[in-house]
Short mmCIF file of C-alpha atoms in Angstrom, two decimals:
data_model
loop_
_atom_site.label_atom_id
_atom_site.label_comp_id
_atom_site.label_asym_id
_atom_site.label_seq_id
_atom_site.Cartn_x
_atom_site.Cartn_y
_atom_site.Cartn_z
CA UNK A 6 0.00 0.00 0.00
CA UNK A 7 1.30 3.45 -0.88
CA UNK A 8 1.29 6.18 1.74
CA UNK A 9 1.02 9.90 1.19
CA UNK A 10 3.79 12.03 2.62
CA UNK A 11 3.54 15.58 3.90
CA UNK A 12 6.36 16.74 1.59
CA UNK A 13 4.33 15.57 -1.44
CA UNK A 14 1.22 17.37 -0.21
CA UNK A 15 3.25 20.55 0.38
CA UNK A 16 4.87 20.38 -3.06
CA UNK A 17 1.51 19.76 -4.72
CA UNK A 18 -0.10 22.67 -2.86
CA UNK A 19 2.77 24.97 -3.92
CA UNK A 20 2.36 23.92 -7.56
CA UNK A 21 -1.40 24.51 -7.38
CA UNK A 22 -0.84 27.90 -5.75
CA UNK A 23 1.43 28.86 -8.65
CA UNK A 24 -1.23 27.80 -11.16
CA UNK A 25 -4.01 29.74 -9.40
CA UNK A 26 -1.76 32.81 -9.02
CA UNK A 27 -1.08 32.83 -12.77
CA UNK A 28 -4.80 32.46 -13.50
CA UNK A 29 -5.80 35.07 -10.93
CA UNK A 30 -8.01 32.60 -9.10
CA UNK A 31 -8.43 31.41 -5.55
CA UNK A 32 -9.30 28.04 -4.09
CA UNK A 33 -10.20 26.71 -0.65
CA UNK A 34 -9.43 22.99 -0.48
CA UNK A 35 -11.01 20.92 2.26
CA UNK A 36 -8.48 18.80 4.13
CA UNK A 37 -9.02 16.39 6.96
CA UNK A 38 -6.59 16.22 9.84
CA UNK A 39 -4.61 13.28 8.49
CA UNK A 40 -1.02 13.22 9.78
CA UNK A 41 0.41 14.00 6.34
CA UNK A 42 -1.77 17.11 5.90
CA UNK A 43 0.75 19.28 7.71
CA UNK A 44 0.37 22.80 6.37
CA UNK A 45 1.43 24.83 9.39
CA UNK A 46 3.93 27.47 8.32
CA UNK A 47 3.09 27.18 4.61
CA UNK A 48 2.06 30.45 2.98
CA UNK A 49 -0.01 30.59 -0.19
CA UNK A 50 -1.26 33.51 -2.26
CA UNK A 51 -4.25 31.80 -3.85
CA UNK A 52 -4.98 28.90 -1.52
CA UNK A 53 -6.69 29.03 1.85
CA UNK A 54 -6.94 25.57 3.40
CA UNK A 55 -10.02 24.64 5.40
CA UNK A 56 -9.33 21.93 7.99
CA UNK A 57 -12.29 19.64 8.59
CA UNK A 58 -13.40 18.59 12.03
CA UNK A 59 -12.67 15.00 13.10
CA UNK A 60 -15.22 12.31 12.21
CA UNK A 61 -16.94 14.44 9.59
CA UNK A 62 -15.55 12.90 6.41
CA UNK A 63 -18.60 10.76 5.55
CA UNK A 64 -20.70 13.93 5.62
CA UNK A 65 -18.52 16.33 3.66
CA UNK A 66 -16.24 14.31 1.41
CA UNK A 67 -17.79 12.82 -1.72
CA UNK A 68 -15.31 9.93 -1.80
CA UNK A 69 -16.39 8.81 1.66
CA UNK A 70 -20.04 9.62 0.95
CA UNK A 71 -20.29 6.89 -1.66
CA UNK A 72 -17.78 7.19 -4.48
CA UNK A 73 -15.36 4.70 -2.89
CA UNK A 74 -18.07 2.05 -2.34
CA UNK A 75 -19.32 2.65 -5.90
CA UNK A 76 -15.78 1.90 -7.11
CA UNK A 77 -15.15 -1.05 -4.80
CA UNK A 78 -18.30 -2.95 -5.76
CA UNK A 79 -17.29 -3.63 -9.38
CA UNK A 80 -13.59 -3.84 -8.47
CA UNK A 81 -14.17 -6.71 -6.03
CA UNK A 82 -15.88 -8.76 -8.75
CA UNK A 83 -13.02 -8.49 -11.25
CA UNK A 84 -10.53 -10.85 -9.52
CA UNK A 85 -13.24 -13.47 -9.01
CA UNK A 86 -14.27 -13.23 -12.66
CA UNK A 87 -10.61 -13.48 -13.66
CA UNK A 88 -10.14 -16.68 -11.66
CA UNK A 89 -13.33 -18.28 -13.00
CA UNK A 90 -12.98 -17.19 -16.64
CA UNK A 91 -9.24 -17.39 -17.18
CA UNK A 92 -7.85 -19.85 -14.70
CA UNK A 93 -10.85 -22.08 -14.10
CA UNK A 94 -10.07 -22.90 -10.48
CA UNK A 95 -9.40 -20.88 -7.37
CA UNK A 96 -6.25 -21.17 -5.31
CA UNK A 97 -4.46 -18.62 -3.15
CA UNK A 98 -2.05 -17.91 -6.02
CA UNK A 99 -4.91 -17.41 -8.50
CA UNK A 100 -5.47 -13.92 -7.11
CA UNK A 101 -1.83 -12.82 -7.43
CA UNK A 102 -1.40 -10.45 -10.36
CA UNK A 103 1.20 -7.92 -11.46
CA UNK A 104 0.82 -4.18 -10.91
CA UNK A 105 -0.20 -3.47 -14.50
CA UNK A 106 -3.07 -5.96 -14.29
CA UNK A 107 -4.19 -4.42 -11.00
CA UNK A 108 -4.14 -0.96 -12.58
CA UNK A 109 -6.12 -2.23 -15.56
CA UNK A 110 -8.69 -3.74 -13.20
CA UNK A 111 -8.94 -0.45 -11.30
CA UNK A 112 -9.45 1.43 -14.58
CA UNK A 113 -12.20 -0.98 -15.61
CA UNK A 114 -13.91 -0.64 -12.22
CA UNK A 115 -13.70 3.17 -12.35
CA UNK A 116 -15.37 3.16 -15.76
CA UNK A 117 -18.30 1.32 -14.16
CA UNK A 118 -18.89 4.16 -11.68
CA UNK A 119 -21.65 6.25 -13.20
CA UNK A 120 -21.56 10.00 -13.51
CA UNK A 121 -24.92 10.01 -11.72
CA UNK A 122 -23.44 8.18 -8.72
CA UNK A 123 -20.63 10.73 -8.47
CA UNK A 124 -23.01 13.68 -8.78
CA UNK A 125 -25.29 12.19 -6.11
CA UNK A 126 -22.33 11.91 -3.72
CA UNK A 127 -21.45 15.57 -4.30
CA UNK A 128 -25.08 16.56 -3.74
CA UNK A 129 -25.25 14.47 -0.55
CA UNK A 130 -22.25 16.25 0.96
CA UNK A 131 -23.59 19.70 0.05
CA UNK A 132 -19.98 20.77 -0.58
CA UNK A 133 -21.05 22.15 -3.95
CA UNK A 134 -24.46 23.59 -4.69
CA UNK A 135 -26.58 21.06 -6.57
CA UNK A 136 -28.15 23.56 -9.01
CA UNK A 137 -25.76 24.25 -11.84
CA UNK A 138 -23.34 21.51 -10.79
CA UNK A 139 -23.83 19.75 -14.09
CA UNK A 140 -23.31 22.96 -16.07
CA UNK A 141 -19.69 23.35 -14.95
CA UNK A 142 -17.52 23.53 -18.01
CA UNK A 143 -16.23 20.01 -18.58
CA UNK A 144 -13.26 21.35 -20.53
CA UNK A 145 -12.16 23.43 -17.54
CA UNK A 146 -12.50 20.44 -15.22
CA UNK A 147 -10.61 18.19 -17.63
CA UNK A 148 -7.83 20.77 -17.99
CA UNK A 149 -7.53 21.26 -14.23
CA UNK A 150 -7.60 17.52 -13.52
CA UNK A 151 -5.04 16.75 -16.24
CA UNK A 152 -2.73 19.48 -14.97
CA UNK A 153 -3.02 18.25 -11.39
CA UNK A 154 -2.48 14.65 -12.44
CA UNK A 155 0.63 15.58 -14.42
CA UNK A 156 2.00 17.51 -11.44
CA UNK A 157 1.40 14.59 -9.06
CA UNK A 158 3.03 12.14 -11.50
CA UNK A 159 6.07 14.41 -11.75
CA UNK A 160 6.33 14.74 -7.97
CA UNK A 161 6.02 11.00 -7.42
CA UNK A 162 8.54 10.07 -10.12
#
């Protein structure tokens, strides 16, 4: 299992602050009080971090509000299907796969999570207003996500 480190979070926040500064925007990320979310002493121009209260994540974080279970349900079926369809019999070693296969399974499971399920989780948390949520420019979201993903891949390399 991979673990997040506070230096990676700090570097990512700095890179996002640079991006928002250049765009003239501001953002207020919600962060729980996980040990690696150490931001004390960090100064940002365009980011103001909001620390969540303990034991509130199921109520204000869409991943905990249902996105993770929506992903896990199809993901848990994939190894069983693999054993039955490809190998024919189940042994302890039947479930051992390489990292690439695991990533491919995760990708397949993520594709099974519906847009409606994700939107419902966001609505449930009331983090974003439900009206107009769907009208957010998909190109802007795709650009922001792709930029963030590229930054994280660079930091983790």
